[in-house]
């Protein structure tokens, strides 16, 4: 025998679904309770948070080849800015915005580097934050994802293969392009080719509603400067000598660009792991040149 139950008819909920919410990245309409955008997979929390305030967040991209050091750089940047006693200060919006900082600093604190970022966009960490500058009345709202280098390369080689990257870069206001200084110094041209491809892709990316990328600011950051003194001393000269393609593209195409050098580790050792083979482990953390490129980009945005 079946027990009769009373099922309330919640038809009022259909009325809520009739009002769509636009994805903050690709502007596709989604339903009220969608977790990720059905078109580009960006988290819908960004759209809900942006709608709750009057200031429109600006998008800033961090790009570079796989292994260039994007996750380590961004995680450290968030951590430094959220603990600064003076100067620029960062306040995360939404619990999800703290995950990148948490995983990066958690790994570094146990003498490990964080793992490779997955290629699937719904597994990327996004940071939505408020930046408070001294003497500025209103904070700046920023949205920055930690994208996987392989996904960016795939989009650059085959445009529209990652909808989220295409939509995000069209709407983006500025970019940090991270380049591995050690690979460049070793004479590996792959890093230079990647940067050239990326800048060439950006310069061709058109969106009628926004200025061309050639007029948007780009900070080129040589990472792992702790292992390359030459790039630390003069990053622009290092680019001219060792990454001529990248240097030429920047000079010819991008009106607002600057070269920087950064490093997170103080000393590293190579360990033999039974499961992962040879892995680099940081013994000390000595952040250097992390805030400067970001502060420069913010000045350009203002
Ligand atoms: N010496 C040194 N090595 C670093 C530094 N930052 C990153 N690395 C090394 O570079 C590797 C890759 O760093 P990630 O930040 O994961 O690189 P990524 O650009 O996020 O790579 P994808 O997630 O694949 O796109 C780390 O595992 C470290 O071995 C640094 O500041 N100094
Ligand atoms: Mg990563
Ligand atoms: Zn979307």
mmCIF file of C-alpha atoms and ligand atoms in Angstrom:
data_model
loop_
_atom_site.group_PDB
_atom_site.id
_atom_site.type_symbol
_atom_site.label_atom_id
_atom_site.label_comp_id
_atom_site.label_asym_id
_atom_site.label_seq_id
_atom_site.Cartn_x
_atom_site.Cartn_y
_atom_site.Cartn_z
ATOM 1 C CA UNK A 1 0.000 0.000 0.000
ATOM 2 C CA UNK A 2 1.379 3.431 -0.847
ATOM 3 C CA UNK A 3 1.221 6.170 1.793
ATOM 4 C CA UNK A 4 -0.402 9.370 0.543
ATOM 5 C CA UNK A 5 1.824 12.448 0.851
ATOM 6 C CA UNK A 6 1.105 16.102 0.307
ATOM 7 C CA UNK A 7 3.321 17.615 -2.382
ATOM 8 C CA UNK A 8 3.214 21.420 -2.250
ATOM 9 C CA UNK A 9 3.009 23.035 -5.663
ATOM 10 C CA UNK A 10 5.755 25.661 -5.715
ATOM 11 C CA UNK A 11 4.699 27.256 -8.961
ATOM 12 C CA UNK A 12 5.940 30.689 -7.798
ATOM 13 C CA UNK A 13 9.449 29.376 -8.484
ATOM 14 C CA UNK A 14 8.723 29.354 -12.228
ATOM 15 C CA UNK A 15 8.340 33.125 -12.046
ATOM 16 C CA UNK A 16 11.901 33.421 -10.702
ATOM 17 C CA UNK A 17 13.230 31.318 -13.575
ATOM 18 C CA UNK A 18 11.601 33.694 -16.053
ATOM 19 C CA UNK A 19 14.189 36.363 -15.093
ATOM 20 C CA UNK A 20 17.557 35.296 -16.528
ATOM 21 C CA UNK A 21 20.937 36.261 -15.104
ATOM 22 C CA UNK A 22 23.618 37.267 -17.563
ATOM 23 C CA UNK A 23 27.041 35.594 -17.310
ATOM 24 C CA UNK A 24 29.625 38.210 -16.336
ATOM 25 C CA UNK A 25 32.163 36.918 -18.855
ATOM 26 C CA UNK A 26 30.258 35.976 -22.026
ATOM 27 C CA UNK A 27 26.929 37.720 -21.302
ATOM 28 C CA UNK A 28 24.842 34.608 -22.045
ATOM 29 C CA UNK A 29 21.561 34.367 -20.121
ATOM 30 C CA UNK A 30 21.468 31.677 -17.435
ATOM 31 C CA UNK A 31 18.856 30.563 -14.931
ATOM 32 C CA UNK A 32 18.754 31.907 -11.406
ATOM 33 C CA UNK A 33 20.378 28.898 -9.723
ATOM 34 C CA UNK A 34 22.974 27.955 -12.386
ATOM 35 C CA UNK A 35 26.358 27.376 -10.750
ATOM 36 C CA UNK A 36 28.403 27.802 -13.914
ATOM 37 C CA UNK A 37 27.524 29.505 -17.210
ATOM 38 C CA UNK A 38 26.032 27.020 -19.677
ATOM 39 C CA UNK A 39 27.997 28.553 -22.559
ATOM 40 C CA UNK A 40 31.473 29.352 -21.194
ATOM 41 C CA UNK A 41 31.551 27.587 -17.770
ATOM 42 C CA UNK A 42 32.508 30.764 -15.856
ATOM 43 C CA UNK A 43 31.216 30.704 -12.259
ATOM 44 C CA UNK A 44 27.829 32.444 -12.022
ATOM 45 C CA UNK A 45 28.787 33.671 -8.535
ATOM 46 C CA UNK A 46 30.721 36.425 -10.347
ATOM 47 C CA UNK A 47 27.521 37.686 -11.983
ATOM 48 C CA UNK A 48 25.576 37.574 -8.690
ATOM 49 C CA UNK A 49 28.347 39.413 -6.807
ATOM 50 C CA UNK A 50 28.789 42.008 -9.552
ATOM 51 C CA UNK A 51 25.029 42.665 -9.644
ATOM 52 C CA UNK A 52 25.003 43.314 -5.896
ATOM 53 C CA UNK A 53 27.222 46.404 -6.216
ATOM 54 C CA UNK A 54 27.248 49.547 -8.312
ATOM 55 C CA UNK A 55 30.945 49.397 -9.286
ATOM 56 C CA UNK A 56 31.515 47.214 -12.359
ATOM 57 C CA UNK A 57 34.460 44.821 -11.825
ATOM 58 C CA UNK A 58 37.318 44.988 -14.331
ATOM 59 C CA UNK A 59 38.830 41.832 -15.758
ATOM 60 C CA UNK A 60 42.591 41.298 -15.678
ATOM 61 C CA UNK A 61 44.221 38.285 -17.401
ATOM 62 C CA UNK A 62 47.285 36.345 -16.271
ATOM 63 C CA UNK A 63 48.683 34.327 -19.144
ATOM 64 C CA UNK A 64 51.776 32.317 -19.937
ATOM 65 C CA UNK A 65 52.910 28.864 -21.081
ATOM 66 C CA UNK A 66 52.218 25.849 -18.887
ATOM 67 C CA UNK A 67 54.761 25.873 -16.052
ATOM 68 C CA UNK A 68 55.588 29.587 -16.430
ATOM 69 C CA UNK A 69 54.578 30.139 -12.792
ATOM 70 C CA UNK A 70 51.104 31.737 -13.049
ATOM 71 C CA UNK A 71 49.522 29.872 -10.127
ATOM 72 C CA UNK A 72 52.504 30.498 -7.832
ATOM 73 C CA UNK A 73 52.668 34.180 -8.828
ATOM 74 C CA UNK A 74 48.940 34.862 -8.421
ATOM 75 C CA UNK A 75 48.645 32.952 -5.139
ATOM 76 C CA UNK A 76 51.616 34.859 -3.709
ATOM 77 C CA UNK A 77 50.295 38.201 -5.029
ATOM 78 C CA UNK A 78 46.938 37.628 -3.292
ATOM 79 C CA UNK A 79 48.661 36.644 -0.072
ATOM 80 C CA UNK A 80 51.031 39.633 -0.020
ATOM 81 C CA UNK A 81 48.282 42.130 -0.825
ATOM 82 C CA UNK A 82 45.897 40.744 1.758
ATOM 83 C CA UNK A 83 48.508 41.126 4.530
ATOM 84 C CA UNK A 84 50.080 44.463 3.570
ATOM 85 C CA UNK A 85 50.087 46.933 6.463
ATOM 86 C CA UNK A 86 50.325 49.917 4.082
ATOM 87 C CA UNK A 87 49.969 50.644 0.353
ATOM 88 C CA UNK A 88 47.754 48.489 -1.880
ATOM 89 C CA UNK A 89 45.359 46.236 0.022
ATOM 90 C CA UNK A 90 43.261 43.361 -1.229
ATOM 91 C CA UNK A 91 39.944 42.166 0.109
ATOM 92 C CA UNK A 92 38.556 38.953 -1.408
ATOM 93 C CA UNK A 93 34.902 38.857 -2.412
ATOM 94 C CA UNK A 94 33.266 35.456 -1.997
ATOM 95 C CA UNK A 95 34.800 32.419 -0.324
ATOM 96 C CA UNK A 96 35.811 30.950 -3.712
ATOM 97 C CA UNK A 97 38.194 33.913 -4.203
ATOM 98 C CA UNK A 98 40.419 32.675 -1.378
ATOM 99 C CA UNK A 99 40.991 29.128 -2.703
ATOM 100 C CA UNK A 100 43.894 30.078 -5.006
ATOM 101 C CA UNK A 101 45.761 31.832 -2.191
ATOM 102 C CA UNK A 102 44.972 28.988 0.213
ATOM 103 C CA UNK A 103 46.219 26.173 -2.055
ATOM 104 C CA UNK A 104 49.346 28.045 -3.183
ATOM 105 C CA UNK A 105 50.459 29.208 0.246
ATOM 106 C CA UNK A 106 49.500 25.827 1.764
ATOM 107 C CA UNK A 107 51.755 24.045 -0.735
ATOM 108 C CA UNK A 108 54.668 26.508 -0.358
ATOM 109 C CA UNK A 109 54.456 26.272 3.441
ATOM 110 C CA UNK A 110 55.067 22.517 3.186
ATOM 111 C CA UNK A 111 58.019 22.968 0.790
ATOM 112 C CA UNK A 112 56.064 22.046 -2.348
ATOM 113 C CA UNK A 113 54.888 23.951 -5.395
ATOM 114 C CA UNK A 114 51.143 23.755 -6.170
ATOM 115 C CA UNK A 115 49.992 21.271 -8.823
ATOM 116 C CA UNK A 116 49.393 22.031 -12.493
ATOM 117 C CA UNK A 117 46.132 23.865 -13.223
ATOM 118 C CA UNK A 118 43.578 21.527 -14.888
ATOM 119 C CA UNK A 119 42.593 22.353 -18.474
ATOM 120 C CA UNK A 120 38.837 22.232 -17.713
ATOM 121 C CA UNK A 121 37.575 25.823 -17.157
ATOM 122 C CA UNK A 122 35.089 24.752 -14.464
ATOM 123 C CA UNK A 123 38.063 23.664 -12.327
ATOM 124 C CA UNK A 124 39.939 26.982 -12.503
ATOM 125 C CA UNK A 125 40.224 29.212 -9.476
ATOM 126 C CA UNK A 126 38.755 32.695 -9.878
ATOM 127 C CA UNK A 127 39.565 35.682 -7.738
ATOM 128 C CA UNK A 128 37.037 38.477 -7.326
ATOM 129 C CA UNK A 129 38.509 41.165 -5.108
ATOM 130 C CA UNK A 130 38.466 44.779 -4.049
ATOM 131 C CA UNK A 131 41.724 46.695 -4.251
ATOM 132 C CA UNK A 132 42.074 49.587 -1.825
ATOM 133 C CA UNK A 133 44.642 52.198 -2.765
ATOM 134 C CA UNK A 134 45.899 54.828 -0.322
ATOM 135 C CA UNK A 135 44.119 58.177 -0.741
ATOM 136 C CA UNK A 136 41.505 56.672 -3.068
ATOM 137 C CA UNK A 137 37.911 56.944 -1.924
ATOM 138 C CA UNK A 138 36.386 53.996 -3.771
ATOM 139 C CA UNK A 139 38.043 50.596 -4.116
ATOM 140 C CA UNK A 140 38.729 49.041 -7.500
ATOM 141 C CA UNK A 141 36.891 45.771 -8.194
ATOM 142 C CA UNK A 142 38.885 43.173 -10.119
ATOM 143 C CA UNK A 143 38.204 39.675 -11.446
ATOM 144 C CA UNK A 144 41.189 37.461 -12.239
ATOM 145 C CA UNK A 145 41.082 33.755 -13.149
ATOM 146 C CA UNK A 146 44.028 31.366 -12.907
ATOM 147 C CA UNK A 147 43.793 29.872 -16.397
ATOM 148 C CA UNK A 148 45.713 26.768 -17.490
ATOM 149 C CA UNK A 149 48.613 27.519 -19.848
ATOM 150 C CA UNK A 150 47.717 24.575 -22.111
ATOM 151 C CA UNK A 151 44.138 25.828 -22.529
ATOM 152 C CA UNK A 152 45.387 29.300 -23.494
ATOM 153 C CA UNK A 153 47.791 27.780 -26.030
ATOM 154 C CA UNK A 154 44.970 25.670 -27.512
ATOM 155 C CA UNK A 155 42.783 28.779 -27.882
ATOM 156 C CA UNK A 156 45.646 30.740 -29.442
ATOM 157 C CA UNK A 157 46.360 27.930 -31.939
ATOM 158 C CA UNK A 158 42.678 27.150 -32.623
ATOM 159 C CA UNK A 159 40.549 30.232 -31.880
ATOM 160 C CA UNK A 160 37.095 29.565 -30.338
ATOM 161 C CA UNK A 161 38.116 26.154 -28.962
ATOM 162 C CA UNK A 162 37.765 27.619 -25.442
ATOM 163 C CA UNK A 163 34.755 29.965 -25.438
ATOM 164 C CA UNK A 164 35.618 31.242 -21.996
ATOM 165 C CA UNK A 165 39.103 32.407 -23.018
ATOM 166 C CA UNK A 166 37.811 34.128 -26.153
ATOM 167 C CA UNK A 167 35.018 35.934 -24.267
ATOM 168 C CA UNK A 168 37.211 36.759 -21.292
ATOM 169 C CA UNK A 169 40.067 38.223 -23.325
ATOM 170 C CA UNK A 170 37.701 40.368 -25.378
ATOM 171 C CA UNK A 171 36.306 41.922 -22.228
ATOM 172 C CA UNK A 172 39.595 42.076 -20.347
ATOM 173 C CA UNK A 173 41.155 45.466 -19.531
ATOM 174 C CA UNK A 174 44.795 44.539 -18.960
ATOM 175 C CA UNK A 175 47.115 41.532 -18.890
ATOM 176 C CA UNK A 176 50.058 40.073 -17.052
ATOM 177 C CA UNK A 177 52.081 37.906 -19.449
ATOM 178 C CA UNK A 178 54.346 35.550 -17.495
ATOM 179 C CA UNK A 179 57.487 34.195 -19.144
ATOM 180 C CA UNK A 180 59.829 31.607 -17.601
ATOM 181 C CA UNK A 181 63.224 33.361 -17.369
ATOM 182 C CA UNK A 182 65.114 30.096 -16.766
ATOM 183 C CA UNK A 183 63.796 28.472 -19.950
ATOM 184 C CA UNK A 184 64.530 31.680 -21.888
ATOM 185 C CA UNK A 185 68.091 31.831 -20.501
ATOM 186 C CA UNK A 186 68.638 28.161 -21.376
ATOM 187 C CA UNK A 187 68.011 29.074 -24.990
ATOM 188 C CA UNK A 188 64.673 27.218 -25.239
ATOM 189 C CA UNK A 189 62.883 29.161 -27.965
ATOM 190 C CA UNK A 190 59.502 27.574 -27.053
ATOM 191 C CA UNK A 191 58.878 30.195 -24.371
ATOM 192 C CA UNK A 192 59.623 33.043 -26.799
ATOM 193 C CA UNK A 193 57.362 31.448 -29.468
ATOM 194 C CA UNK A 194 54.524 31.077 -26.962
ATOM 195 C CA UNK A 195 54.744 34.746 -25.933
ATOM 196 C CA UNK A 196 54.930 35.845 -29.590
ATOM 197 C CA UNK A 197 51.877 33.753 -30.496
ATOM 198 C CA UNK A 198 49.940 35.083 -27.546
ATOM 199 C CA UNK A 199 50.710 38.747 -28.279
ATOM 200 C CA UNK A 200 49.963 38.248 -31.943
ATOM 201 C CA UNK A 201 46.598 36.637 -31.024
ATOM 202 C CA UNK A 202 45.759 39.531 -28.691
ATOM 203 C CA UNK A 203 46.611 42.160 -31.288
ATOM 204 C CA UNK A 204 44.204 40.488 -33.744
ATOM 205 C CA UNK A 205 41.375 40.085 -31.206
ATOM 206 C CA UNK A 206 38.680 42.580 -32.091
ATOM 207 C CA UNK A 207 35.591 43.692 -30.228
ATOM 208 C CA UNK A 208 33.755 46.747 -31.527
ATOM 209 C CA UNK A 209 32.678 47.875 -28.059
ATOM 210 C CA UNK A 210 36.198 48.040 -26.622
ATOM 211 C CA UNK A 211 39.605 49.512 -27.523
ATOM 212 C CA UNK A 212 42.006 47.214 -29.346
ATOM 213 C CA UNK A 213 44.506 45.221 -27.288
ATOM 214 C CA UNK A 214 47.321 47.326 -28.721
ATOM 215 C CA UNK A 215 46.033 50.135 -26.461
ATOM 216 C CA UNK A 216 45.489 48.015 -23.352
ATOM 217 C CA UNK A 217 48.340 47.763 -20.792
ATOM 218 C CA UNK A 218 50.489 44.621 -20.727
ATOM 219 C CA UNK A 219 53.035 43.783 -18.014
ATOM 220 C CA UNK A 220 55.525 41.158 -19.204
ATOM 221 C CA UNK A 221 56.859 39.398 -16.102
ATOM 222 C CA UNK A 222 59.925 37.147 -16.211
ATOM 223 C CA UNK A 223 59.291 34.530 -13.519
ATOM 224 C CA UNK A 224 61.768 32.435 -11.496
ATOM 225 C CA UNK A 225 64.139 35.432 -11.318
ATOM 226 C CA UNK A 226 65.568 33.805 -8.160
ATOM 227 C CA UNK A 227 67.403 31.495 -10.577
ATOM 228 C CA UNK A 228 68.376 34.157 -13.129
ATOM 229 C CA UNK A 229 70.277 37.218 -11.885
ATOM 230 C CA UNK A 230 70.567 38.748 -15.335
ATOM 231 C CA UNK A 231 66.811 39.175 -15.749
ATOM 232 C CA UNK A 232 66.495 40.504 -12.217
ATOM 233 C CA UNK A 233 68.969 43.330 -12.917
ATOM 234 C CA UNK A 234 67.433 44.634 -16.149
ATOM 235 C CA UNK A 235 64.302 42.801 -17.392
ATOM 236 C CA UNK A 236 63.941 44.921 -20.569
ATOM 237 C CA UNK A 237 67.546 44.319 -21.624
ATOM 238 C CA UNK A 238 67.106 40.602 -20.786
ATOM 239 C CA UNK A 239 64.087 40.505 -23.145
ATOM 240 C CA UNK A 240 65.998 42.300 -25.916
ATOM 241 C CA UNK A 241 68.918 39.870 -25.677
ATOM 242 C CA UNK A 242 67.236 36.539 -24.987
ATOM 243 C CA UNK A 243 63.617 36.859 -26.227
ATOM 244 C CA UNK A 244 63.970 38.998 -29.372
ATOM 245 C CA UNK A 245 60.604 37.939 -30.807
ATOM 246 C CA UNK A 246 58.705 38.928 -27.691
ATOM 247 C CA UNK A 247 60.660 42.190 -27.373
ATOM 248 C CA UNK A 248 59.985 43.133 -30.997
ATOM 249 C CA UNK A 249 56.232 42.328 -30.760
ATOM 250 C CA UNK A 250 55.900 44.491 -27.641
ATOM 251 C CA UNK A 251 57.762 47.437 -29.186
ATOM 252 C CA UNK A 252 55.919 47.344 -32.502
ATOM 253 C CA UNK A 253 52.388 46.523 -31.367
ATOM 254 C CA UNK A 254 51.712 47.434 -27.746
ATOM 255 C CA UNK A 255 51.747 51.082 -26.790
ATOM 256 C CA UNK A 256 51.609 50.437 -23.025
ATOM 257 C CA UNK A 257 53.936 47.623 -22.005
ATOM 258 C CA UNK A 258 56.701 47.166 -19.460
ATOM 259 C CA UNK A 259 59.079 44.342 -18.515
ATOM 260 C CA UNK A 260 59.413 43.084 -14.927
ATOM 261 C CA UNK A 261 61.183 40.257 -13.084
ATOM 262 C CA UNK A 262 59.729 38.285 -10.187
ATOM 263 C CA UNK A 263 60.585 35.287 -8.069
ATOM 264 C CA UNK A 264 58.858 33.484 -5.237
ATOM 265 C CA UNK A 265 61.368 30.894 -4.085
ATOM 266 C CA UNK A 266 64.650 31.697 -2.330
ATOM 267 C CA UNK A 267 66.365 28.357 -2.844
ATOM 268 C CA UNK A 268 65.114 25.150 -4.471
ATOM 269 C CA UNK A 269 66.243 21.521 -4.496
ATOM 270 C CA UNK A 270 65.393 18.731 -6.905
ATOM 271 C CA UNK A 271 63.817 15.698 -5.255
ATOM 272 C CA UNK A 272 63.322 12.206 -6.660
ATOM 273 C CA UNK A 273 59.699 11.159 -6.158
ATOM 274 C CA UNK A 274 58.525 7.587 -6.742
ATOM 275 C CA UNK A 275 55.251 8.764 -8.293
ATOM 276 C CA UNK A 276 56.156 12.067 -10.009
ATOM 277 C CA UNK A 277 59.835 11.573 -10.943
ATOM 278 C CA UNK A 278 62.090 14.597 -10.416
ATOM 279 C CA UNK A 279 60.319 17.508 -8.758
ATOM 280 C CA UNK A 280 61.544 20.955 -7.748
ATOM 281 C CA UNK A 281 60.908 21.823 -4.094
ATOM 282 C CA UNK A 282 61.248 25.306 -2.590
ATOM 283 C CA UNK A 283 63.332 25.375 0.592
ATOM 284 C CA UNK A 284 62.783 29.046 1.368
ATOM 285 C CA UNK A 285 60.186 31.559 0.240
ATOM 286 C CA UNK A 286 61.599 34.973 -0.658
ATOM 287 C CA UNK A 287 59.068 36.833 -2.787
ATOM 288 C CA UNK A 288 60.658 39.423 -5.052
ATOM 289 C CA UNK A 289 59.071 41.753 -7.626
ATOM 290 C CA UNK A 290 55.555 40.347 -7.094
ATOM 291 C CA UNK A 291 53.601 43.538 -6.392
ATOM 292 C CA UNK A 292 55.410 45.922 -8.807
ATOM 293 C CA UNK A 293 53.930 44.601 -12.113
ATOM 294 C CA UNK A 294 50.433 44.501 -10.638
ATOM 295 C CA UNK A 295 50.736 48.007 -9.149
ATOM 296 C CA UNK A 296 51.943 49.324 -12.517
ATOM 297 C CA UNK A 297 48.942 47.702 -14.294
ATOM 298 C CA UNK A 298 46.564 49.312 -11.801
ATOM 299 C CA UNK A 299 48.123 52.731 -12.480
ATOM 300 C CA UNK A 300 47.589 52.211 -16.205
ATOM 301 C CA UNK A 301 43.976 51.137 -15.606
ATOM 302 C CA UNK A 302 43.295 54.279 -13.612
HETATM 303 N N1 LIG B 1 62.651 28.703 -8.799
HETATM 304 C C1 LIG B 1 61.365 28.986 -8.932
HETATM 305 N N2 LIG B 1 60.550 28.090 -9.505
HETATM 306 C C2 LIG B 1 59.256 28.407 -9.648
HETATM 307 C C3 LIG B 1 58.729 29.658 -9.229
HETATM 308 N N3 LIG B 1 57.404 29.692 -9.515
HETATM 309 C C4 LIG B 1 57.110 28.509 -10.086
HETATM 310 N N4 LIG B 1 58.218 27.720 -10.179
HETATM 311 C C5 LIG B 1 58.310 26.377 -10.800
HETATM 312 O O1 LIG B 1 57.436 26.351 -11.912
HETATM 313 C C6 LIG B 1 56.500 25.283 -11.778
HETATM 314 C C7 LIG B 1 55.184 25.662 -12.383
HETATM 315 O O2 LIG B 1 54.569 26.707 -11.629
HETATM 316 P P1 LIG B 1 52.995 26.985 -11.738
HETATM 317 O O3 LIG B 1 52.719 28.246 -11.032
HETATM 318 O O4 LIG B 1 52.228 25.776 -11.348
HETATM 319 O O5 LIG B 1 52.888 27.177 -13.319
HETATM 320 P P2 LIG B 1 51.580 27.575 -14.176
HETATM 321 O O6 LIG B 1 51.987 28.691 -15.076
HETATM 322 O O7 LIG B 1 50.433 27.842 -13.270
HETATM 323 O O8 LIG B 1 51.358 26.277 -15.042
HETATM 324 P P3 LIG B 1 49.946 25.666 -15.589
HETATM 325 O O9 LIG B 1 49.052 25.542 -14.398
HETATM 326 O O10 LIG B 1 50.308 24.361 -16.215
HETATM 327 O O11 LIG B 1 49.445 26.653 -16.611
HETATM 328 C C8 LIG B 1 56.444 25.004 -10.280
HETATM 329 O O12 LIG B 1 56.025 23.687 -10.045
HETATM 330 C C9 LIG B 1 57.873 25.238 -9.878
HETATM 331 O O13 LIG B 1 58.660 24.103 -10.172
HETATM 332 C C10 LIG B 1 59.637 30.601 -8.618
HETATM 333 O O14 LIG B 1 59.304 31.716 -8.229
HETATM 334 N N5 LIG B 1 60.937 30.203 -8.520
HETATM 335 MG MG1 LIG B 2 48.673 26.928 -12.924
HETATM 336 ZN ZN1 LIG B 3 29.460 32.678 -19.865
#
